[in-house]
Short mmCIF file of C-alpha atoms in Angstrom, two decimals:
data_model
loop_
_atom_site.label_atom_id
_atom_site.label_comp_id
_atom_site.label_asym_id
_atom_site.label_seq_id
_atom_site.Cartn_x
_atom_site.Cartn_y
_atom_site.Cartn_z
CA UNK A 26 20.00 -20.42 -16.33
CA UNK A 27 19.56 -18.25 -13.44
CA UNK A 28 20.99 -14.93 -15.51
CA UNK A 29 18.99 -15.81 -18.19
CA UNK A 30 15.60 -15.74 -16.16
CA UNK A 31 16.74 -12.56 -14.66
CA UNK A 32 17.82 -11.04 -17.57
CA UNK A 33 14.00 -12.00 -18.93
CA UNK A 34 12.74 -10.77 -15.74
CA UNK A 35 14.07 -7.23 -16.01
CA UNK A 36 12.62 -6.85 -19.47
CA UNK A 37 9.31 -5.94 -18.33
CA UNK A 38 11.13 -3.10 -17.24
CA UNK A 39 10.73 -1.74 -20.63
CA UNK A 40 7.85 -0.05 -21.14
CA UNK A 41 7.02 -0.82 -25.01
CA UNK A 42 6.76 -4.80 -23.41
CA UNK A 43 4.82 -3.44 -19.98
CA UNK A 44 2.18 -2.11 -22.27
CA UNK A 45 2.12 -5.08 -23.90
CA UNK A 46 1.67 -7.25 -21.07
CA UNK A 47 -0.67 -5.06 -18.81
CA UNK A 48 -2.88 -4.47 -21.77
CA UNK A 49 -2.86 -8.49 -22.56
CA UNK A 50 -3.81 -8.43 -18.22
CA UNK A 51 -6.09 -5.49 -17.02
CA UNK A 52 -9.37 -7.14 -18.48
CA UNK A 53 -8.43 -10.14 -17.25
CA UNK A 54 -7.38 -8.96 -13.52
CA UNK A 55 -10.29 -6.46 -13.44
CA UNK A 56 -13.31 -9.47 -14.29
CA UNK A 57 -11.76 -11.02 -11.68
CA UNK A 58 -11.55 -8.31 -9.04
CA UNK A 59 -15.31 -7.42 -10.25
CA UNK A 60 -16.37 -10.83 -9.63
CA UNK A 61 -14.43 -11.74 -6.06
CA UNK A 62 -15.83 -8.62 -4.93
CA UNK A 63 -19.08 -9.21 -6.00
CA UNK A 64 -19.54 -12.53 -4.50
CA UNK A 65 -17.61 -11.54 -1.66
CA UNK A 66 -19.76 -8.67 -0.24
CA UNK A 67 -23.08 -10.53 -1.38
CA UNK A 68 -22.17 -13.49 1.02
CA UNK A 69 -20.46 -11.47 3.94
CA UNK A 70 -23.25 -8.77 4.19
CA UNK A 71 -26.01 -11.03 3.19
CA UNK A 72 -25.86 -14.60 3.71
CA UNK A 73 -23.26 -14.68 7.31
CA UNK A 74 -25.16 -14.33 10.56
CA UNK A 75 -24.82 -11.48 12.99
CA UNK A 76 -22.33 -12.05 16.10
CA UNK A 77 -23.42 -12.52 19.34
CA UNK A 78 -21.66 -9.89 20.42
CA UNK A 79 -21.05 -7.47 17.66
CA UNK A 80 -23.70 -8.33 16.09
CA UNK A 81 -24.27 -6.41 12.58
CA UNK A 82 -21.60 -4.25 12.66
CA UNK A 83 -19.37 -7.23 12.69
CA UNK A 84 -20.15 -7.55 9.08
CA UNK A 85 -17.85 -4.11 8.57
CA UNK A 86 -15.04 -6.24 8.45
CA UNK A 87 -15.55 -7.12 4.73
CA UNK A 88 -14.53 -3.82 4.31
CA UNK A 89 -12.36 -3.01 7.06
CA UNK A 90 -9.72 -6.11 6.60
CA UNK A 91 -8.91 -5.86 2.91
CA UNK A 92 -8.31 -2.48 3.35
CA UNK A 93 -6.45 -1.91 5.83
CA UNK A 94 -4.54 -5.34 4.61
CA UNK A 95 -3.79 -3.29 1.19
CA UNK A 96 -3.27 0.26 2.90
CA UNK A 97 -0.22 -1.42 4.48
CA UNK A 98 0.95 -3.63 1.39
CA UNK A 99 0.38 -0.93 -0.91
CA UNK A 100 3.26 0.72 0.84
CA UNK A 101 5.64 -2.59 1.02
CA UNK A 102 5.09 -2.88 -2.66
CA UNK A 103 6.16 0.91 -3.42
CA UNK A 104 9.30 0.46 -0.97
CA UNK A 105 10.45 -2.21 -3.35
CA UNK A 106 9.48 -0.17 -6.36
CA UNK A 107 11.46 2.18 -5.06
CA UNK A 108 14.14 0.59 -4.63
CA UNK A 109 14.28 -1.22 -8.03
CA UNK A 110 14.51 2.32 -9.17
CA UNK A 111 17.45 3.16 -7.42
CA UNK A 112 19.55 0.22 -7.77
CA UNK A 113 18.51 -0.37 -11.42
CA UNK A 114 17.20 3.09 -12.43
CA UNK A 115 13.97 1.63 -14.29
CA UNK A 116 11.68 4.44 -14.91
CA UNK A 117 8.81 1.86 -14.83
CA UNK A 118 9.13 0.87 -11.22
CA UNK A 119 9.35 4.58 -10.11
CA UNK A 120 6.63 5.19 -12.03
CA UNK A 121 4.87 2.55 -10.49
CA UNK A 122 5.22 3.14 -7.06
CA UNK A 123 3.81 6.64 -7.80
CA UNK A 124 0.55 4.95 -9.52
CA UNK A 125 0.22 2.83 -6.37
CA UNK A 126 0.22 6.28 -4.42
CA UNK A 127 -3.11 7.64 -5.00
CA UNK A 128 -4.66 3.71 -4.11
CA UNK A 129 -2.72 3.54 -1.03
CA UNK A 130 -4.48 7.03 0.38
CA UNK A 131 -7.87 6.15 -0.53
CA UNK A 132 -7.18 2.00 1.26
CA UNK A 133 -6.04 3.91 4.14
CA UNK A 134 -8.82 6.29 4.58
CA UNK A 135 -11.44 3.29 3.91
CA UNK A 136 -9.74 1.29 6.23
CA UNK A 137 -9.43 4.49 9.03
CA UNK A 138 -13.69 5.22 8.52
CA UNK A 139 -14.86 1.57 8.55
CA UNK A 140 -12.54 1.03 11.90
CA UNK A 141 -14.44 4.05 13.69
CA UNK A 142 -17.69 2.85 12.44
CA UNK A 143 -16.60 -0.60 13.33
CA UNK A 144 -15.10 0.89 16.96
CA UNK A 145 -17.51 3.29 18.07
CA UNK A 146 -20.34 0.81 19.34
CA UNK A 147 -17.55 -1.62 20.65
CA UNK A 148 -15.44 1.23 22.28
CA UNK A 149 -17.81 3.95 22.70
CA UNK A 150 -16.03 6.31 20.80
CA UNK A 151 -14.51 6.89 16.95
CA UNK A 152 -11.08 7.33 18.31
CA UNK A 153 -8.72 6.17 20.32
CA UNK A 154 -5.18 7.04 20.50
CA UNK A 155 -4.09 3.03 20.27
CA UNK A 156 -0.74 2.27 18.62
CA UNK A 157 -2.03 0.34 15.77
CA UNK A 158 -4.57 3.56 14.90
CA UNK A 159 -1.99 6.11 15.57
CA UNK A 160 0.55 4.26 13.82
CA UNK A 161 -1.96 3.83 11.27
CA UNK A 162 -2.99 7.52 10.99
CA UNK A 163 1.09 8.26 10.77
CA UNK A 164 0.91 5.98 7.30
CA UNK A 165 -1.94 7.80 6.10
CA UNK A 166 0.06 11.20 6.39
CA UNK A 167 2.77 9.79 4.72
CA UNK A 168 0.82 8.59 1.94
CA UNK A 169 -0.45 12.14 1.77
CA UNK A 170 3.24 13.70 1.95
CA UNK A 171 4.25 10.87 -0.74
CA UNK A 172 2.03 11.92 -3.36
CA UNK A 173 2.93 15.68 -2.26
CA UNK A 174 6.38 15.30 -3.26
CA UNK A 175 5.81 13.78 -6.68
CA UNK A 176 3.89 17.11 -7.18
CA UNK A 177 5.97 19.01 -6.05
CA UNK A 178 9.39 18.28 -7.85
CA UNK A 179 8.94 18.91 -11.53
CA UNK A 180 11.97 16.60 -12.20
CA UNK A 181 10.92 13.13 -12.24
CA UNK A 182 14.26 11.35 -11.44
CA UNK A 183 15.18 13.14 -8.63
CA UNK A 184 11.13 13.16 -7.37
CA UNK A 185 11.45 9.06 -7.86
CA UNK A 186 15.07 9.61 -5.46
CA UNK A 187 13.43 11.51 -2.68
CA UNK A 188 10.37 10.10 -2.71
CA UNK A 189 12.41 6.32 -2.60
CA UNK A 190 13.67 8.11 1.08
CA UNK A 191 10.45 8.93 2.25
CA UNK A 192 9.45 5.07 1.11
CA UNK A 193 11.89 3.66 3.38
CA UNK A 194 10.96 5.45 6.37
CA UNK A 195 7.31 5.34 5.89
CA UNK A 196 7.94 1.39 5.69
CA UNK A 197 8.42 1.64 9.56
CA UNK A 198 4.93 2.95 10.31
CA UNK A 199 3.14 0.45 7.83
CA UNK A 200 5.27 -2.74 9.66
CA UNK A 201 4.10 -0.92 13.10
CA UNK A 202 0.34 -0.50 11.58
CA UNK A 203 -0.01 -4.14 11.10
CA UNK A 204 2.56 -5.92 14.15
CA UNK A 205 1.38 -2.72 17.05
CA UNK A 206 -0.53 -4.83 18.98
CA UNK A 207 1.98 -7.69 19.01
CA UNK A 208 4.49 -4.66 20.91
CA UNK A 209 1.97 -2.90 22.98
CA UNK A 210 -0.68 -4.87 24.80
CA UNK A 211 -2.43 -1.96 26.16
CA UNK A 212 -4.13 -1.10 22.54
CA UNK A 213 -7.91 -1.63 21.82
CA UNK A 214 -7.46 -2.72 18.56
CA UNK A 215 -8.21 -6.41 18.92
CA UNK A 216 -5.72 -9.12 17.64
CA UNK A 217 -5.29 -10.29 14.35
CA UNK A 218 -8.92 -11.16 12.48
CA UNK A 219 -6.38 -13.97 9.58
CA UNK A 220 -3.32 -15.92 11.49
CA UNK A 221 -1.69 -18.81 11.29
CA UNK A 222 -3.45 -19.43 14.30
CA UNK A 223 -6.67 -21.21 13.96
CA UNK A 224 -7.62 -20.33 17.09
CA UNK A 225 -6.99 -16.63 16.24
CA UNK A 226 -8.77 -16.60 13.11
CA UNK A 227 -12.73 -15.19 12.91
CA UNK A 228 -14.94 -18.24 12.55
CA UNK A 229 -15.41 -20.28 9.33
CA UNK A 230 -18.37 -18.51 8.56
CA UNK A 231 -16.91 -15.28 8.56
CA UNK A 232 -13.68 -16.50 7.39
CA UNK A 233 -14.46 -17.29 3.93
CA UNK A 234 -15.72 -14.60 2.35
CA UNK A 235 -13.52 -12.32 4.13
CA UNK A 236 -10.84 -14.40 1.98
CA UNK A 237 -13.04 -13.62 -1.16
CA UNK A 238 -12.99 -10.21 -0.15
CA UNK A 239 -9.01 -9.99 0.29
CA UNK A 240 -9.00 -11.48 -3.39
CA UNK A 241 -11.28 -9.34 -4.63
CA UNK A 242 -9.36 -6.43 -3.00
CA UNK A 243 -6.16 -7.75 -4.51
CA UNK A 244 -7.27 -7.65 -7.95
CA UNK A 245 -8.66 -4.21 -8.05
CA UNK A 246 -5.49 -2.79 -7.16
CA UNK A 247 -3.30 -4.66 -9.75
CA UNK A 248 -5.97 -3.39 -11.83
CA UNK A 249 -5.96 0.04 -10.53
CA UNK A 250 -2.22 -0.23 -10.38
CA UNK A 251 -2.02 -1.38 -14.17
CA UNK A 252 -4.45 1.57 -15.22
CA UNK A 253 -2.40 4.17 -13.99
CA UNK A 254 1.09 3.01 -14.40
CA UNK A 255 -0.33 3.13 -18.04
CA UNK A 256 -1.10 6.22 -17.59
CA UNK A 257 2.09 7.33 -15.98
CA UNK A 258 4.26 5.91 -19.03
CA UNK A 259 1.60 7.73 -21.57
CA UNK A 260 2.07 10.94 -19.50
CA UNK A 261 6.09 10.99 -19.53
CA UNK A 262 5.85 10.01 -23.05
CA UNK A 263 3.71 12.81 -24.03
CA UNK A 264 6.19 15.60 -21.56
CA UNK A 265 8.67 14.45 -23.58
CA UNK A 266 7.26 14.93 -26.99
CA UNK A 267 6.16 18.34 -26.11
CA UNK A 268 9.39 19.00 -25.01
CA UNK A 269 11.36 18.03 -28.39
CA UNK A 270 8.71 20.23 -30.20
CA UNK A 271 9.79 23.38 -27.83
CA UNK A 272 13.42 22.48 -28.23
CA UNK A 273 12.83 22.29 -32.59
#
């Protein structure tokens, strides 16, 4: 039984049936991201009242939390992209993880400009060299040096091999962006805004549309990622094609 729902698992692998099903998914997955986020920035920007000692700018963490949330899971989910290339040498996981790529950069340099905008009034200045920002900053160049390398290897196994490397080490600097301030105590990053913690968690009020927000975040990048993978399997499709035609 278990082989059998493996063995049904790793046919999504091939990309005739992972057009099929993303195709069947991405209206689906982007209404709902559309929708989450929507409602979610409406009732955190609008209808939640200021802090009492933040005040508005409090309200930056609509933006702030999903993002930086996805900067760092964006990266966890290519590391095991990556990896399902390697050890099973699908072309649709590599291909993947370089789709995710592009979404990653952009959540990390949201997340890095709403956290100065959020820090400078609360700090009094746009940056500080804590260990969750600096680690943070790290992950940002290696997002930058991840979608480098795709570009700059014109063979795409052995760009999905060394770019799998640089996946695993980068995966040190996106567990230190989100667990820094549980290792240094010194930072001025505040603790964790969702815990298992009730008494670490941001008040009710701000607490549940920041979850609408993390859904809505969610969804557009399994839309996002959907899109472009998509695009990716259309693209090596269409090298290959031309290639046949040169070799006829």
């Amino acid at each position: 039984m278990e082989q059998r729902a493996s063995a049904s698992l790793w046919e999504w692998a091939n990309p005739v049936k992972f057009l099929r099903l993303s195709g069947w998914l991405l209206p689906w997955v982007s209404w709902g991201a559309a929708i989450c986020l929507a409602v979610g920035l409406v009732w955190g920007f609008f209808f939640t009242p200021d802090d009492f000692r933040q005040g508005s700018t409090v309200k930056i963490i609509y933006l702030h939390v999903p993002a930086a949330l996805m900067a760092i899971n964006i990266w966890i989910m290519m590391l095991a992209a990556s990896l399902v290339w390697v050890i099973r040498r699908h072309h649709v996981s590599a291909l993947a993880a370089k789709a995710a790529a592009p979404i990653g950069v952009v959540m990390t340099l949201i997340a890095l400009i709403t956290g100065a905008f959020w820090g400078q009034p609360m700090w009094g200045t746009w940056w500080a060299w804590d260990p969750r920002l600096t680690s943070f900053l790290i992950l940002f160049l290696f997002y930058l040096g991840y979608v480098a390398l795709w570009e700059a290897i014109e063979n795409p196994d052995t760009a999905a091999d060394l770019t799998a490397v640089l996946c695993l080490v980068g995966s040190v600097f996106a567990l230190l962006s989100r667990y820094a301030v549980l290792f240094w105590n010194q930072g001025l990053h505040q603790g964790a805004s969702l815990s298992l913690d009730a008494e670490e968690n941001v008040h009710d009020v701000f607490y549940l549309p920041l979850l609408v927000c993390i859904a809505g975040f969610v969804l557009l990048f399994v839309a996002l990622l959907l899109l472009r993978t998509r695009t990716e399997i259309r693209a090596r499709r269409l090298k290959a094609l031309m290639a046949r035609e040169r070799m006829a």
